[in-house]
Amino acid sequence: MDFVLRNALVIDTDPVVALPGTDVLVRDGRIAAVGKGLQAGIVIDGTGRIVLPGFVDAHRHLWQLLVRSFSADMSLGDYLEKLLKPLQEVVTPDELRIGTLAGALECLASGITTVQDYSFAPTFAHAEAAVRGLRESGVRAMFGYGPAVFGPTLEPDDVRRGVELGGGLVDIALAPVGPSFSDISVVENDWKLARELGLRVLTHVAGEGNPISALHDRGLLDGNTTFVHGNGLPDAELKLIADAGAGVAIAPGLEAEMGHGAPMIRRTRALRVPTGLGVDSVAVVAGDMFSLMRAALMSAHVSEGVHVTPADVLRMATIEGAQAIGMGDQVGSLGVGKQADLVVLRADDLNLLGAADPVAAVVTAAHPGNVERVFVAGVEAEKPDVAREVRAVAARLSGA
């Protein structure tokens, strides 16, 4: 539907600016104009509301909603051995669909309209089911088609079939194990396959072994790549990422909880690496962008590099997160022609009243309970009840 959100406090992110008493006009699912006195057949009163571009979660394992808080007191090694290894062997395709659907609905409930779902696919049926869950939710997603962590590498023919799963609100990307955790010959084959199919590459990296240089030296490093974590990467490796035009997705809450290493948020900003924020796993941390933004801001205060402001963090939660996963031309700001992915907050809620700086208030004080409405491509997100299905699957997995 075409509509205008009228007389809201509009916060745009490219650049970050707060515009009181402003309208947002939506036509054909896209931003048509931002200004005053805009007209449309349907008017939504934005008085006492904050309107923002929808948040972008640049790295998340959606299905792990099924094991929420399971690993909240575990090391990374324990998480891999006690959660991922056993569950990847028993999760059925339909259970993966349910977890993905519920995880995506959780995103939408807190204003995350775009999510990079770094999934796993022990079989093609699992990949197909996960994408079906994304579509059922109504979220905008980049589906990272990747193998089980402890399983065999992906079959190229399955990945080729997987490309056909994309379209509409779901983009397909390749999520290989990558240069930090697999043989370089496997890496070369994976990157060549991604290039053949025109897929973005998403991959976890560790801080040891110069994995970015390994890609660069083989002609595999380009701007169509998103690197996840990499807390210990030296500046020289980060500079290679920046020079290639690639992006980084960090998960400051989970990285602190699981001991990934020193926060890198100030260093990526100093080196101008597009940096997005990711929840990563709700088995470890909270699943909303507000908690994640606060974790990012706090981690910036205990790391080295340039000063990081609340406005910087809001950009990482929106436009910079979109750029980090190659979607900056579609989402992340309220630029005319971009997708009408919007979140509406109640500015009159007690925790947001009296805000001298509305941008800082969104980053430091807002929470999912302030979210009143969410739109993806101009369509308001629905809230189907999946509690019974989730409880049933979670109960089975807890006993597996």
mmCIF file of C-alpha atoms in Angstrom:
data_model
loop_
_atom_site.group_PDB
_atom_site.id
_atom_site.type_symbol
_atom_site.label_atom_id
_atom_site.label_comp_id
_atom_site.label_asym_id
_atom_site.label_seq_id
_atom_site.Cartn_x
_atom_site.Cartn_y
_atom_site.Cartn_z
ATOM 1 C CA MET A 1 0.000 0.000 0.000
ATOM 2 C CA ASP A 2 1.004 3.628 -0.497
ATOM 3 C CA PHE A 3 0.968 5.725 2.676
ATOM 4 C CA VAL A 4 2.549 8.617 4.496
ATOM 5 C CA LEU A 5 3.873 8.486 8.057
ATOM 6 C CA ARG A 6 3.073 12.027 9.181
ATOM 7 C CA ASN A 7 4.560 14.369 11.769
ATOM 8 C CA ALA A 8 7.093 11.972 13.292
ATOM 9 C CA LEU A 9 10.570 12.506 14.654
ATOM 10 C CA VAL A 10 12.389 10.973 11.705
ATOM 11 C CA ILE A 11 15.958 9.756 12.163
ATOM 12 C CA ASP A 12 17.877 9.082 8.960
ATOM 13 C CA THR A 13 21.313 7.475 8.942
ATOM 14 C CA ASP A 14 23.192 8.562 5.826
ATOM 15 C CA PRO A 15 24.177 10.945 7.326
ATOM 16 C CA VAL A 16 22.719 10.587 10.811
ATOM 17 C CA VAL A 17 20.201 13.376 11.326
ATOM 18 C CA ALA A 18 17.101 13.858 13.487
ATOM 19 C CA LEU A 19 14.190 15.649 11.778
ATOM 20 C CA PRO A 20 11.261 16.622 14.033
ATOM 21 C CA GLY A 21 7.774 17.029 12.603
ATOM 22 C CA THR A 22 8.664 15.207 9.390
ATOM 23 C CA ASP A 23 6.777 12.899 7.008
ATOM 24 C CA VAL A 24 7.919 9.743 5.207
ATOM 25 C CA LEU A 25 6.102 8.949 1.971
ATOM 26 C CA VAL A 26 5.995 5.330 0.778
ATOM 27 C CA ARG A 27 4.987 4.315 -2.752
ATOM 28 C CA ASP A 28 5.189 0.853 -4.288
ATOM 29 C CA GLY A 29 7.158 -0.435 -1.330
ATOM 30 C CA ARG A 30 9.899 2.203 -1.587
ATOM 31 C CA ILE A 31 10.776 5.520 0.010
ATOM 32 C CA ALA A 32 9.294 8.198 -2.247
ATOM 33 C CA ALA A 33 10.083 11.301 -0.183
ATOM 34 C CA VAL A 34 11.074 12.557 3.266
ATOM 35 C CA GLY A 35 9.905 16.044 4.176
ATOM 36 C CA LYS A 36 6.950 18.085 5.374
ATOM 37 C CA GLY A 37 3.418 18.285 4.033
ATOM 38 C CA LEU A 38 3.646 15.087 1.992
ATOM 39 C CA GLN A 39 0.390 13.632 0.666
ATOM 40 C CA ALA A 40 -0.957 10.083 0.259
ATOM 41 C CA GLY A 41 -4.323 8.381 0.336
ATOM 42 C CA ILE A 42 -3.485 6.612 3.606
ATOM 43 C CA VAL A 43 -2.119 8.701 6.476
ATOM 44 C CA ILE A 44 -0.518 7.138 9.542
ATOM 45 C CA ASP A 45 -0.183 9.607 12.388
ATOM 46 C CA GLY A 46 3.423 9.691 13.582
ATOM 47 C CA THR A 47 2.902 12.218 16.372
ATOM 48 C CA GLY A 48 4.849 11.116 19.427
ATOM 49 C CA ARG A 49 6.697 8.521 17.356
ATOM 50 C CA ILE A 50 10.284 7.996 16.184
ATOM 51 C CA VAL A 51 10.654 6.625 12.650
ATOM 52 C CA LEU A 52 13.918 4.984 11.609
ATOM 53 C CA PRO A 53 15.159 2.823 8.767
ATOM 54 C CA GLY A 54 14.840 -0.812 9.781
ATOM 55 C CA PHE A 55 17.842 -2.299 11.543
ATOM 56 C CA VAL A 56 20.235 -4.641 9.732
ATOM 57 C CA ASP A 57 21.614 -7.689 11.563
ATOM 58 C CA ALA A 58 24.780 -8.518 9.645
ATOM 59 C CA HIS A 59 25.410 -11.961 11.169
ATOM 60 C CA ARG A 60 23.018 -14.347 12.871
ATOM 61 C CA HIS A 61 22.231 -18.059 13.164
ATOM 62 C CA LEU A 62 18.456 -17.740 13.237
ATOM 63 C CA TRP A 63 17.641 -21.388 13.936
ATOM 64 C CA GLN A 64 19.418 -21.236 17.299
ATOM 65 C CA LEU A 65 16.360 -19.611 18.841
ATOM 66 C CA LEU A 66 15.472 -23.268 19.456
ATOM 67 C CA VAL A 67 18.300 -23.464 22.029
ATOM 68 C CA ARG A 68 18.059 -19.990 23.539
ATOM 69 C CA SER A 69 20.556 -19.311 26.358
ATOM 70 C CA PHE A 70 21.972 -22.861 26.138
ATOM 71 C CA SER A 71 25.543 -21.552 25.810
ATOM 72 C CA ALA A 72 25.333 -18.395 27.926
ATOM 73 C CA ASP A 73 28.109 -19.628 30.229
ATOM 74 C CA MET A 74 30.214 -21.572 27.723
ATOM 75 C CA SER A 75 33.514 -21.014 25.980
ATOM 76 C CA LEU A 76 33.601 -21.056 22.182
ATOM 77 C CA GLY A 77 35.004 -24.582 22.295
ATOM 78 C CA ASP A 78 32.211 -25.836 24.523
ATOM 79 C CA TYR A 79 29.615 -24.141 22.304
ATOM 80 C CA LEU A 80 30.985 -25.968 19.269
ATOM 81 C CA GLU A 81 31.265 -29.346 20.978
ATOM 82 C CA LYS A 82 28.183 -29.320 23.194
ATOM 83 C CA LEU A 83 25.700 -27.437 21.006
ATOM 84 C CA LEU A 84 26.625 -27.369 17.335
ATOM 85 C CA LYS A 85 28.179 -30.794 16.933
ATOM 86 C CA PRO A 86 25.344 -32.865 18.434
ATOM 87 C CA LEU A 87 22.445 -30.738 17.201
ATOM 88 C CA GLN A 88 23.604 -30.589 13.590
ATOM 89 C CA GLU A 89 23.290 -34.361 13.509
ATOM 90 C CA VAL A 90 19.664 -34.467 14.653
ATOM 91 C CA VAL A 91 17.858 -31.277 13.534
ATOM 92 C CA THR A 92 15.365 -32.161 10.813
ATOM 93 C CA PRO A 93 14.603 -29.868 7.861
ATOM 94 C CA ASP A 94 11.205 -28.919 9.263
ATOM 95 C CA GLU A 95 12.684 -28.194 12.685
ATOM 96 C CA LEU A 96 15.212 -25.945 10.970
ATOM 97 C CA ARG A 97 12.319 -24.201 9.212
ATOM 98 C CA ILE A 98 10.539 -23.612 12.513
ATOM 99 C CA GLY A 99 13.664 -22.267 14.196
ATOM 100 C CA THR A 100 14.436 -20.005 11.255
ATOM 101 C CA LEU A 101 10.869 -18.708 11.107
ATOM 102 C CA ALA A 102 10.760 -17.986 14.825
ATOM 103 C CA GLY A 103 14.209 -16.404 14.788
ATOM 104 C CA ALA A 104 13.179 -14.118 11.940
ATOM 105 C CA LEU A 105 9.984 -13.130 13.761
ATOM 106 C CA GLU A 106 12.103 -12.229 16.788
ATOM 107 C CA CYS A 107 14.160 -9.967 14.535
ATOM 108 C CA LEU A 108 11.083 -8.191 13.216
ATOM 109 C CA ALA A 109 9.664 -7.725 16.703
ATOM 110 C CA SER A 110 12.679 -5.613 17.667
ATOM 111 C CA GLY A 111 12.847 -3.629 14.426
ATOM 112 C CA ILE A 112 15.396 -5.743 12.545
ATOM 113 C CA THR A 113 14.020 -5.783 9.000
ATOM 114 C CA THR A 114 17.079 -7.242 7.255
ATOM 115 C CA VAL A 115 19.022 -10.205 8.616
ATOM 116 C CA GLN A 116 21.996 -12.135 7.308
ATOM 117 C CA ASP A 117 21.060 -15.688 8.260
ATOM 118 C CA TYR A 118 24.286 -17.684 8.426
ATOM 119 C CA SER A 119 22.611 -21.066 8.300
ATOM 120 C CA PHE A 120 23.924 -24.580 7.850
ATOM 121 C CA ALA A 121 22.894 -27.257 5.399
ATOM 122 C CA PRO A 122 23.782 -30.880 6.067
ATOM 123 C CA THR A 123 21.397 -31.589 3.161
ATOM 124 C CA PHE A 124 19.771 -29.557 0.410
ATOM 125 C CA ALA A 125 16.428 -30.262 2.086
ATOM 126 C CA HIS A 126 17.657 -28.331 5.148
ATOM 127 C CA ALA A 127 18.578 -25.322 3.016
ATOM 128 C CA GLU A 128 15.244 -25.421 1.235
ATOM 129 C CA ALA A 129 13.355 -25.624 4.546
ATOM 130 C CA ALA A 130 15.326 -22.749 6.094
ATOM 131 C CA VAL A 131 14.568 -20.454 3.156
ATOM 132 C CA ARG A 132 10.906 -21.427 3.419
ATOM 133 C CA GLY A 133 10.979 -20.282 7.046
ATOM 134 C CA LEU A 134 12.481 -16.943 6.002
ATOM 135 C CA ARG A 135 9.750 -16.404 3.431
ATOM 136 C CA GLU A 136 6.995 -17.284 5.909
ATOM 137 C CA SER A 137 8.283 -14.637 8.325
ATOM 138 C CA GLY A 138 8.224 -11.662 5.937
ATOM 139 C CA VAL A 139 11.745 -10.548 6.894
ATOM 140 C CA ARG A 140 14.271 -9.369 4.302
ATOM 141 C CA ALA A 141 17.155 -11.815 4.401
ATOM 142 C CA MET A 142 20.479 -12.812 2.979
ATOM 143 C CA PHE A 143 20.621 -16.581 3.381
ATOM 144 C CA GLY A 144 24.159 -17.834 3.927
ATOM 145 C CA TYR A 145 24.219 -21.315 2.410
ATOM 146 C CA GLY A 146 26.877 -23.110 4.397
ATOM 147 C CA PRO A 147 27.819 -26.633 5.501
ATOM 148 C CA ALA A 148 27.502 -28.107 8.956
ATOM 149 C CA VAL A 149 30.539 -27.035 10.982
ATOM 150 C CA PHE A 150 31.605 -30.624 11.602
ATOM 151 C CA GLY A 151 30.256 -32.008 8.347
ATOM 152 C CA PRO A 152 31.529 -32.423 4.794
ATOM 153 C CA THR A 153 32.020 -29.513 2.421
ATOM 154 C CA LEU A 154 29.082 -28.372 0.336
ATOM 155 C CA GLU A 155 28.301 -30.190 -2.863
ATOM 156 C CA PRO A 156 28.661 -27.699 -5.760
ATOM 157 C CA ASP A 157 25.541 -29.067 -7.434
ATOM 158 C CA ASP A 158 23.532 -28.427 -4.249
ATOM 159 C CA VAL A 159 24.800 -24.835 -4.158
ATOM 160 C CA ARG A 160 23.777 -24.390 -7.798
ATOM 161 C CA ARG A 161 20.298 -25.636 -6.893
ATOM 162 C CA GLY A 162 20.378 -23.327 -3.876
ATOM 163 C CA VAL A 163 20.745 -20.261 -6.074
ATOM 164 C CA GLU A 164 17.247 -20.961 -7.357
ATOM 165 C CA LEU A 165 15.886 -20.557 -3.815
ATOM 166 C CA GLY A 166 16.550 -16.824 -3.948
ATOM 167 C CA GLY A 167 14.297 -14.031 -5.155
ATOM 168 C CA GLY A 168 11.942 -11.489 -3.663
ATOM 169 C CA LEU A 169 12.930 -10.718 -0.075
ATOM 170 C CA VAL A 170 15.560 -13.475 0.084
ATOM 171 C CA ASP A 171 19.056 -13.228 -1.413
ATOM 172 C CA ILE A 172 21.360 -16.259 -1.488
ATOM 173 C CA ALA A 173 25.023 -16.082 -0.478
ATOM 174 C CA LEU A 174 27.708 -18.727 0.024
ATOM 175 C CA ALA A 175 28.895 -19.301 3.592
ATOM 176 C CA PRO A 176 31.950 -21.591 3.367
ATOM 177 C CA VAL A 177 34.125 -22.579 6.324
ATOM 178 C CA GLY A 178 36.859 -20.305 4.962
ATOM 179 C CA PRO A 179 40.620 -19.764 5.180
ATOM 180 C CA SER A 180 40.906 -19.834 8.983
ATOM 181 C CA PHE A 181 39.392 -23.289 9.361
ATOM 182 C CA SER A 182 39.817 -25.295 6.146
ATOM 183 C CA ASP A 183 42.494 -26.322 3.678
ATOM 184 C CA ILE A 184 43.417 -23.648 1.154
ATOM 185 C CA SER A 185 42.541 -25.933 -1.757
ATOM 186 C CA VAL A 186 38.979 -26.163 -0.404
ATOM 187 C CA VAL A 187 38.945 -22.383 0.014
ATOM 188 C CA GLU A 188 39.970 -21.845 -3.600
ATOM 189 C CA ASN A 189 37.225 -24.150 -4.849
ATOM 190 C CA ASP A 190 34.585 -22.446 -2.682
ATOM 191 C CA TRP A 191 35.550 -18.928 -3.774
ATOM 192 C CA LYS A 192 35.654 -19.931 -7.430
ATOM 193 C CA LEU A 193 32.196 -21.479 -7.099
ATOM 194 C CA ALA A 194 30.847 -18.275 -5.550
ATOM 195 C CA ARG A 195 32.275 -16.225 -8.408
ATOM 196 C CA GLU A 196 30.858 -18.606 -10.977
ATOM 197 C CA LEU A 197 27.392 -18.232 -9.472
ATOM 198 C CA GLY A 198 27.639 -14.516 -8.660
ATOM 199 C CA LEU A 199 27.203 -15.098 -4.915
ATOM 200 C CA ARG A 200 28.500 -13.008 -2.052
ATOM 201 C CA VAL A 201 30.861 -14.896 0.280
ATOM 202 C CA LEU A 202 30.306 -14.829 4.050
ATOM 203 C CA THR A 203 32.937 -16.447 6.224
ATOM 204 C CA HIS A 204 34.154 -16.615 9.809
ATOM 205 C CA VAL A 205 37.778 -15.640 10.353
ATOM 206 C CA ALA A 206 40.125 -16.007 13.310
ATOM 207 C CA GLY A 207 42.875 -13.578 14.228
ATOM 208 C CA GLU A 208 45.712 -16.025 13.639
ATOM 209 C CA GLY A 209 47.408 -17.118 10.440
ATOM 210 C CA ASN A 210 46.761 -14.036 8.273
ATOM 211 C CA PRO A 211 43.655 -15.448 6.522
ATOM 212 C CA ILE A 212 43.001 -12.225 4.582
ATOM 213 C CA SER A 213 46.520 -12.268 3.140
ATOM 214 C CA ALA A 214 45.996 -15.894 2.142
ATOM 215 C CA LEU A 215 42.999 -14.834 0.049
ATOM 216 C CA HIS A 216 44.734 -11.735 -1.305
ATOM 217 C CA ASP A 217 47.821 -13.664 -2.415
ATOM 218 C CA ARG A 218 45.648 -16.058 -4.439
ATOM 219 C CA GLY A 219 43.567 -13.375 -6.097
ATOM 220 C CA LEU A 220 40.475 -14.336 -4.107
ATOM 221 C CA LEU A 221 39.984 -11.167 -2.055
ATOM 222 C CA ASP A 222 37.402 -8.740 -3.414
ATOM 223 C CA GLY A 223 34.566 -6.489 -2.309
ATOM 224 C CA ASN A 224 31.996 -9.257 -2.551
ATOM 225 C CA THR A 225 33.003 -10.732 0.816
ATOM 226 C CA THR A 226 31.892 -10.306 4.426
ATOM 227 C CA PHE A 227 34.258 -11.435 7.172
ATOM 228 C CA VAL A 228 32.761 -12.371 10.546
ATOM 229 C CA HIS A 229 34.590 -11.735 13.855
ATOM 230 C CA GLY A 230 38.374 -11.700 13.355
ATOM 231 C CA ASN A 231 39.032 -9.919 16.661
ATOM 232 C CA GLY A 232 42.743 -10.659 16.611
ATOM 233 C CA LEU A 233 43.387 -9.637 12.998
ATOM 234 C CA PRO A 234 46.310 -7.210 12.784
ATOM 235 C CA ASP A 235 45.749 -3.807 11.221
ATOM 236 C CA ALA A 236 47.538 -4.920 8.056
ATOM 237 C CA GLU A 237 44.860 -7.596 7.522
ATOM 238 C CA LEU A 238 42.056 -5.128 8.200
ATOM 239 C CA LYS A 239 43.597 -2.711 5.720
ATOM 240 C CA LEU A 240 43.476 -5.403 3.047
ATOM 241 C CA ILE A 241 39.750 -5.779 3.736
ATOM 242 C CA ALA A 242 39.251 -2.025 3.465
ATOM 243 C CA ASP A 243 41.286 -1.749 0.257
ATOM 244 C CA ALA A 244 39.260 -4.557 -1.316
ATOM 245 C CA GLY A 245 35.969 -2.861 -0.432
ATOM 246 C CA ALA A 246 34.879 -5.890 1.612
ATOM 247 C CA GLY A 247 32.986 -5.732 4.919
ATOM 248 C CA VAL A 248 33.187 -7.021 8.469
ATOM 249 C CA ALA A 249 30.387 -8.224 10.736
ATOM 250 C CA ILE A 250 31.149 -8.096 14.446
ATOM 251 C CA ALA A 251 29.127 -9.529 17.327
ATOM 252 C CA PRO A 252 30.318 -7.478 20.318
ATOM 253 C CA GLY A 253 27.999 -9.098 22.853
ATOM 254 C CA LEU A 254 28.808 -12.686 21.945
ATOM 255 C CA GLU A 255 32.497 -11.966 21.328
ATOM 256 C CA ALA A 256 32.842 -10.575 24.854
ATOM 257 C CA GLU A 257 30.823 -13.400 26.410
ATOM 258 C CA MET A 258 32.793 -16.181 24.668
ATOM 259 C CA GLY A 259 36.243 -14.603 24.838
ATOM 260 C CA HIS A 260 36.904 -14.046 21.146
ATOM 261 C CA GLY A 261 39.492 -11.392 21.928
ATOM 262 C CA ALA A 262 39.803 -7.636 22.230
ATOM 263 C CA PRO A 263 36.984 -5.599 20.638
ATOM 264 C CA MET A 264 37.903 -4.411 17.137
ATOM 265 C CA ILE A 265 35.213 -1.796 16.619
ATOM 266 C CA ARG A 266 37.505 1.232 16.943
ATOM 267 C CA ARG A 267 40.130 -0.298 14.662
ATOM 268 C CA THR A 268 37.690 -1.123 11.870
ATOM 269 C CA ARG A 269 36.349 2.415 12.013
ATOM 270 C CA ALA A 270 39.821 3.938 12.007
ATOM 271 C CA LEU A 271 40.689 1.917 8.908
ATOM 272 C CA ARG A 272 37.318 2.665 7.260
ATOM 273 C CA VAL A 273 36.204 -0.942 7.036
ATOM 274 C CA PRO A 274 32.394 -1.125 6.577
ATOM 275 C CA THR A 275 31.314 -2.673 9.873
ATOM 276 C CA GLY A 276 27.958 -4.230 10.672
ATOM 277 C CA LEU A 277 26.592 -5.549 13.944
ATOM 278 C CA GLY A 278 25.349 -9.086 14.452
ATOM 279 C CA VAL A 279 23.638 -10.842 17.339
ATOM 280 C CA ASP A 280 25.235 -14.101 16.132
ATOM 281 C CA SER A 281 23.458 -16.545 18.467
ATOM 282 C CA VAL A 282 20.657 -16.191 20.990
ATOM 283 C CA ALA A 283 22.056 -19.339 22.570
ATOM 284 C CA VAL A 284 24.563 -16.887 24.069
ATOM 285 C CA VAL A 285 23.165 -13.328 24.091
ATOM 286 C CA ALA A 286 19.950 -11.319 23.660
ATOM 287 C CA GLY A 287 18.397 -11.215 20.201
ATOM 288 C CA ASP A 288 17.487 -7.545 19.798
ATOM 289 C CA MET A 289 19.400 -4.725 18.114
ATOM 290 C CA PHE A 290 19.043 -2.363 21.089
ATOM 291 C CA SER A 291 21.033 -4.685 23.364
ATOM 292 C CA LEU A 292 23.516 -5.171 20.556
ATOM 293 C CA MET A 293 24.003 -1.430 20.020
ATOM 294 C CA ARG A 294 24.714 -0.941 23.710
ATOM 295 C CA ALA A 295 27.200 -3.814 23.677
ATOM 296 C CA ALA A 296 28.913 -2.175 20.693
ATOM 297 C CA LEU A 297 29.096 1.208 22.391
ATOM 298 C CA MET A 298 30.458 -0.264 25.619
ATOM 299 C CA SER A 299 33.010 -2.395 23.785
ATOM 300 C CA ALA A 300 34.224 0.718 21.965
ATOM 301 C CA HIS A 301 35.057 2.330 25.302
ATOM 302 C CA VAL A 302 37.436 -0.498 26.240
ATOM 303 C CA SER A 303 39.223 -0.777 22.894
ATOM 304 C CA GLU A 304 41.863 1.218 21.077
ATOM 305 C CA GLY A 305 41.397 3.455 18.049
ATOM 306 C CA VAL A 306 39.145 6.344 17.051
ATOM 307 C CA HIS A 307 36.329 7.582 19.285
ATOM 308 C CA VAL A 308 32.965 5.918 18.616
ATOM 309 C CA THR A 309 29.738 7.861 19.167
ATOM 310 C CA PRO A 310 26.119 6.713 19.500
ATOM 311 C CA ALA A 311 25.557 8.030 15.959
ATOM 312 C CA ASP A 312 28.389 5.786 14.725
ATOM 313 C CA VAL A 313 26.770 2.784 16.404
ATOM 314 C CA LEU A 314 23.379 3.614 14.882
ATOM 315 C CA ARG A 315 25.016 3.682 11.457
ATOM 316 C CA MET A 316 26.517 0.243 12.101
ATOM 317 C CA ALA A 317 23.039 -1.002 13.011
ATOM 318 C CA THR A 318 21.602 0.361 9.758
ATOM 319 C CA ILE A 319 23.392 1.699 6.678
ATOM 320 C CA GLU A 320 26.876 0.459 7.502
ATOM 321 C CA GLY A 321 25.559 -2.979 8.361
ATOM 322 C CA ALA A 322 23.811 -2.999 5.001
ATOM 323 C CA GLN A 323 27.060 -1.986 3.267
ATOM 324 C CA ALA A 324 28.986 -4.686 5.129
ATOM 325 C CA ILE A 325 26.794 -7.389 3.557
ATOM 326 C CA GLY A 326 26.564 -5.753 0.137
ATOM 327 C CA MET A 327 23.032 -4.342 0.497
ATOM 328 C CA GLY A 328 23.778 -0.679 1.078
ATOM 329 C CA ASP A 329 22.090 0.349 -2.162
ATOM 330 C CA GLN A 330 18.809 -1.255 -1.041
ATOM 331 C CA VAL A 331 18.333 -0.722 2.692
ATOM 332 C CA GLY A 332 19.766 0.929 5.781
ATOM 333 C CA SER A 333 18.701 4.550 5.251
ATOM 334 C CA LEU A 334 15.721 6.601 4.126
ATOM 335 C CA GLY A 335 17.162 7.610 0.774
ATOM 336 C CA VAL A 336 14.598 8.130 -1.971
ATOM 337 C CA GLY A 337 14.208 4.933 -3.987
ATOM 338 C CA LYS A 338 15.343 2.622 -1.205
ATOM 339 C CA GLN A 339 13.178 -0.162 0.150
ATOM 340 C CA ALA A 340 10.555 1.091 2.617
ATOM 341 C CA ASP A 341 11.894 -0.936 5.547
ATOM 342 C CA LEU A 342 10.890 1.097 8.604
ATOM 343 C CA VAL A 343 10.628 0.810 12.371
ATOM 344 C CA VAL A 344 8.302 3.008 14.426
ATOM 345 C CA LEU A 345 9.064 3.580 18.122
ATOM 346 C CA ARG A 346 6.817 5.168 20.746
ATOM 347 C CA ALA A 347 8.771 8.258 21.819
ATOM 348 C CA ASP A 348 6.329 8.899 24.674
ATOM 349 C CA ASP A 349 7.250 5.715 26.521
ATOM 350 C CA LEU A 350 8.852 6.523 29.869
ATOM 351 C CA ASN A 351 12.305 5.244 28.946
ATOM 352 C CA LEU A 352 12.460 7.613 25.952
ATOM 353 C CA LEU A 353 10.884 10.716 27.506
ATOM 354 C CA GLY A 354 13.038 13.777 28.096
ATOM 355 C CA ALA A 355 15.649 12.791 25.524
ATOM 356 C CA ALA A 356 17.963 15.718 24.792
ATOM 357 C CA ASP A 357 19.537 13.719 21.955
ATOM 358 C CA PRO A 358 17.079 11.345 20.220
ATOM 359 C CA VAL A 359 19.849 9.469 18.403
ATOM 360 C CA ALA A 360 21.658 8.755 21.666
ATOM 361 C CA ALA A 361 18.348 7.804 23.272
ATOM 362 C CA VAL A 362 17.640 5.178 20.607
ATOM 363 C CA VAL A 363 21.095 3.673 21.104
ATOM 364 C CA THR A 364 21.365 3.885 24.900
ATOM 365 C CA ALA A 365 17.784 3.763 26.210
ATOM 366 C CA ALA A 366 15.364 2.148 23.755
ATOM 367 C CA HIS A 367 14.289 -1.498 23.914
ATOM 368 C CA PRO A 368 12.038 -3.869 21.914
ATOM 369 C CA GLY A 369 9.019 -2.881 23.998
ATOM 370 C CA ASN A 370 9.133 0.557 22.354
ATOM 371 C CA VAL A 371 8.614 -0.943 18.880
ATOM 372 C CA GLU A 372 5.080 -0.168 17.739
ATOM 373 C CA ARG A 373 5.121 -0.991 14.024
ATOM 374 C CA VAL A 374 7.566 -2.510 11.550
ATOM 375 C CA PHE A 375 7.385 -2.355 7.752
ATOM 376 C CA VAL A 376 9.300 -4.400 5.175
ATOM 377 C CA ALA A 377 9.011 -3.145 1.592
ATOM 378 C CA GLY A 378 6.096 -1.020 2.769
ATOM 379 C CA VAL A 379 4.188 -4.000 4.200
ATOM 380 C CA GLU A 380 3.525 -4.119 7.923
ATOM 381 C CA ALA A 381 5.074 -7.147 9.598
ATOM 382 C CA GLU A 382 2.669 -9.707 11.000
ATOM 383 C CA LYS A 383 3.038 -11.529 14.313
ATOM 384 C CA PRO A 384 1.981 -15.153 13.876
ATOM 385 C CA ASP A 385 1.958 -17.352 16.964
ATOM 386 C CA VAL A 386 4.651 -20.030 16.677
ATOM 387 C CA ALA A 387 5.072 -20.696 20.389
ATOM 388 C CA ARG A 388 3.600 -24.212 20.385
ATOM 389 C CA GLU A 389 5.808 -25.391 17.514
ATOM 390 C CA VAL A 390 8.934 -23.851 19.013
ATOM 391 C CA ARG A 391 8.289 -25.389 22.429
ATOM 392 C CA ALA A 392 7.798 -28.832 20.891
ATOM 393 C CA VAL A 393 11.027 -28.692 18.885
ATOM 394 C CA ALA A 394 13.027 -27.165 21.740
ATOM 395 C CA ALA A 395 11.840 -29.932 24.057
ATOM 396 C CA ARG A 396 12.887 -32.629 21.602
ATOM 397 C CA LEU A 397 16.303 -31.089 21.011
ATOM 398 C CA SER A 398 16.950 -30.650 24.713
ATOM 399 C CA GLY A 399 16.582 -34.383 25.114
ATOM 400 C CA ALA A 400 18.563 -35.321 22.005
#
